XYZ file of N, CA and C in Angstrom:
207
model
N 111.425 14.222 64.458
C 111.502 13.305 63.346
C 112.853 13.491 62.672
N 113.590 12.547 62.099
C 114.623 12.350 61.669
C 114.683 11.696 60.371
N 115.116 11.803 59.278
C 114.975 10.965 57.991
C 116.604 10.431 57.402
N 116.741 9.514 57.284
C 117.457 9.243 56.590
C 117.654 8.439 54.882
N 118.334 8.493 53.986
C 118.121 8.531 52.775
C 119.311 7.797 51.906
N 118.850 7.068 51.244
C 119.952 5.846 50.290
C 119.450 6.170 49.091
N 120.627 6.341 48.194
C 120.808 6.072 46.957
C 121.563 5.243 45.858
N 120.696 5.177 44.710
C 121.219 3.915 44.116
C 121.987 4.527 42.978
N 122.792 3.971 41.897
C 123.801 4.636 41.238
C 123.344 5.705 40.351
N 122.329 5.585 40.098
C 121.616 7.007 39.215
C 121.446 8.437 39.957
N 121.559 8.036 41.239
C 121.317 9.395 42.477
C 119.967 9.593 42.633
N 118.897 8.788 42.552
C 117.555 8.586 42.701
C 117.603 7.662 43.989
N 116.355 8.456 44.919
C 116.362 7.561 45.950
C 116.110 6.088 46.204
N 116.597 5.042 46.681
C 116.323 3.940 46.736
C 115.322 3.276 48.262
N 116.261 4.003 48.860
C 114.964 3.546 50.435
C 115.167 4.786 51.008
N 114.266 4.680 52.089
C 113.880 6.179 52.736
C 113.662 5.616 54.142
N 114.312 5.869 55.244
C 114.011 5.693 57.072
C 113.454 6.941 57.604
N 112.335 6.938 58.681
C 112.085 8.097 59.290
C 112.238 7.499 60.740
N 112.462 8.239 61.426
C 112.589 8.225 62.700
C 111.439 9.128 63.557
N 110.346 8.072 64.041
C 109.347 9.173 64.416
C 109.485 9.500 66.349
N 109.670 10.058 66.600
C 109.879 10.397 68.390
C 108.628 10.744 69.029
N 108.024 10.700 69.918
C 107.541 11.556 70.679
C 107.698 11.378 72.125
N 107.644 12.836 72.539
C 107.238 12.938 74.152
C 107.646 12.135 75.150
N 106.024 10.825 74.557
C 106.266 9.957 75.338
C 106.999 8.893 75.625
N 108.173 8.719 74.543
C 109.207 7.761 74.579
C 108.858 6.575 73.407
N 107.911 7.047 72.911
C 107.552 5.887 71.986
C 108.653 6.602 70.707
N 108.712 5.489 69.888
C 109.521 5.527 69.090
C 109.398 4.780 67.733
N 109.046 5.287 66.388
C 108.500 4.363 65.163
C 109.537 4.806 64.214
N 109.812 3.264 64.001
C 111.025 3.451 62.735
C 110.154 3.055 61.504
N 109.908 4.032 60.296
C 109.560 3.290 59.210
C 110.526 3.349 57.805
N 110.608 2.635 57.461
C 111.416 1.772 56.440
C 111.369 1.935 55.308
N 111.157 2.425 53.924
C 110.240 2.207 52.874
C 111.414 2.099 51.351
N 111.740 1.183 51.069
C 112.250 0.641 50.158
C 111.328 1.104 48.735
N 111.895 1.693 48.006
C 110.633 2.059 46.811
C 110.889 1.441 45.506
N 111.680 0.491 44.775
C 111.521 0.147 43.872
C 112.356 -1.890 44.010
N 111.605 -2.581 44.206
C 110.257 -2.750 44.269
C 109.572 -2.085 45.709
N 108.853 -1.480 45.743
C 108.021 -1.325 46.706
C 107.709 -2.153 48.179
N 108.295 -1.704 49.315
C 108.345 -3.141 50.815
C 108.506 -1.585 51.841
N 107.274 -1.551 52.772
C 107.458 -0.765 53.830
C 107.445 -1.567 54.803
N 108.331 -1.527 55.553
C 108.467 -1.967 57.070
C 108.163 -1.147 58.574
N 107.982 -1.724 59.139
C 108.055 -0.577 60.366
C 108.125 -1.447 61.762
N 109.195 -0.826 62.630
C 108.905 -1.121 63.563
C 109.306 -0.063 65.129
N 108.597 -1.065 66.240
C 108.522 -0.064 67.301
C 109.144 0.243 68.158
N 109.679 0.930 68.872
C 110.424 0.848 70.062
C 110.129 1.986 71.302
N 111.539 1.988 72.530
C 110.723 3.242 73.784
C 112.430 3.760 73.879
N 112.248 4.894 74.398
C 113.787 5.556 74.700
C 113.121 6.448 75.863
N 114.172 6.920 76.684
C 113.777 7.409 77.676
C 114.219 9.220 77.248
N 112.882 9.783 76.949
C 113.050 11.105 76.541
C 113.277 12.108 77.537
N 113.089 12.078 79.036
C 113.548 13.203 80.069
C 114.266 14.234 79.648
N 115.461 13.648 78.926
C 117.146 14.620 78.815
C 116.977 14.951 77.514
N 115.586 14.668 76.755
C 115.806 15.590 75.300
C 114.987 16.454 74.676
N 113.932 16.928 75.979
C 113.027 18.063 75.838
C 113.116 18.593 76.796
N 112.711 20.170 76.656
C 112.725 21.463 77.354
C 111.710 21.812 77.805
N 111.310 22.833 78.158
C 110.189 23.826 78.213
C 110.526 24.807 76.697
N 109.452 25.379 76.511
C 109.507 25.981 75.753
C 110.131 27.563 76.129
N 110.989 28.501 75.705
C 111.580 29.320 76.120
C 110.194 30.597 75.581
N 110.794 31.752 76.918
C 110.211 33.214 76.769
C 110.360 33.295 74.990
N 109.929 34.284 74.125
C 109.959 34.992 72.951
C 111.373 35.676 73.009
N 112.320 35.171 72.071
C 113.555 35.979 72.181
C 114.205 35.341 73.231
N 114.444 34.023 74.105
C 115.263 33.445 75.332
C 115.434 32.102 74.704
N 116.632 32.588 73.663
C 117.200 31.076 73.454
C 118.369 30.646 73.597
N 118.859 30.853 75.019
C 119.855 30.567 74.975
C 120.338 29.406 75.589
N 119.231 28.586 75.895
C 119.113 27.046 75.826
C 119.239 26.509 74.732
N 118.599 26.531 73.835
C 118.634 26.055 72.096
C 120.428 26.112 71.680
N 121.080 27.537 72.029
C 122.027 27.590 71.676
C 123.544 26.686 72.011
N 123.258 26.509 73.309
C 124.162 25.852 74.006
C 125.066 24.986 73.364
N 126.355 24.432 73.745
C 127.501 23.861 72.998
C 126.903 22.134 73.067
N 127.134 21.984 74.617
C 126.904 20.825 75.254
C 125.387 20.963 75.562
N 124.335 20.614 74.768
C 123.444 20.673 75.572
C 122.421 18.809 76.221
């Protein structure tokens, strides 16, 4: 999940994006504008192969670490 965040001249948030991922390539963008109040959302697919791992041994991260990964 990913969030991103807008503000309006007071430094109070104005809209809010999440970026929801999973697994399976599905992909939900939701939207939420808070004053006046308007949530949007919509759907999409990405091809996740190249952006999950296995989970590493206890202490073997030196996948996680990598420059280029």
């Amino acid at each position: 999940m990913a969030t991103h965040r807008e503000f309006d001249d007071a430094g109070k948030i104005s809209v809010g994006t999440s970026y929801i991922f999973k697994e399976s390539g599905e992909l939900l963008i939701r939207r939420e504008q808070l004053n006046p109040h308007k949530l949007e959302e919509a759907k999409s697919h990405f091809e996740p192969k190249d952006n999950y791992e296995k989970i590493p041994e206890f202490g073997d991260y030196s996948n996680v670490t990598k420059v280029n990964r």
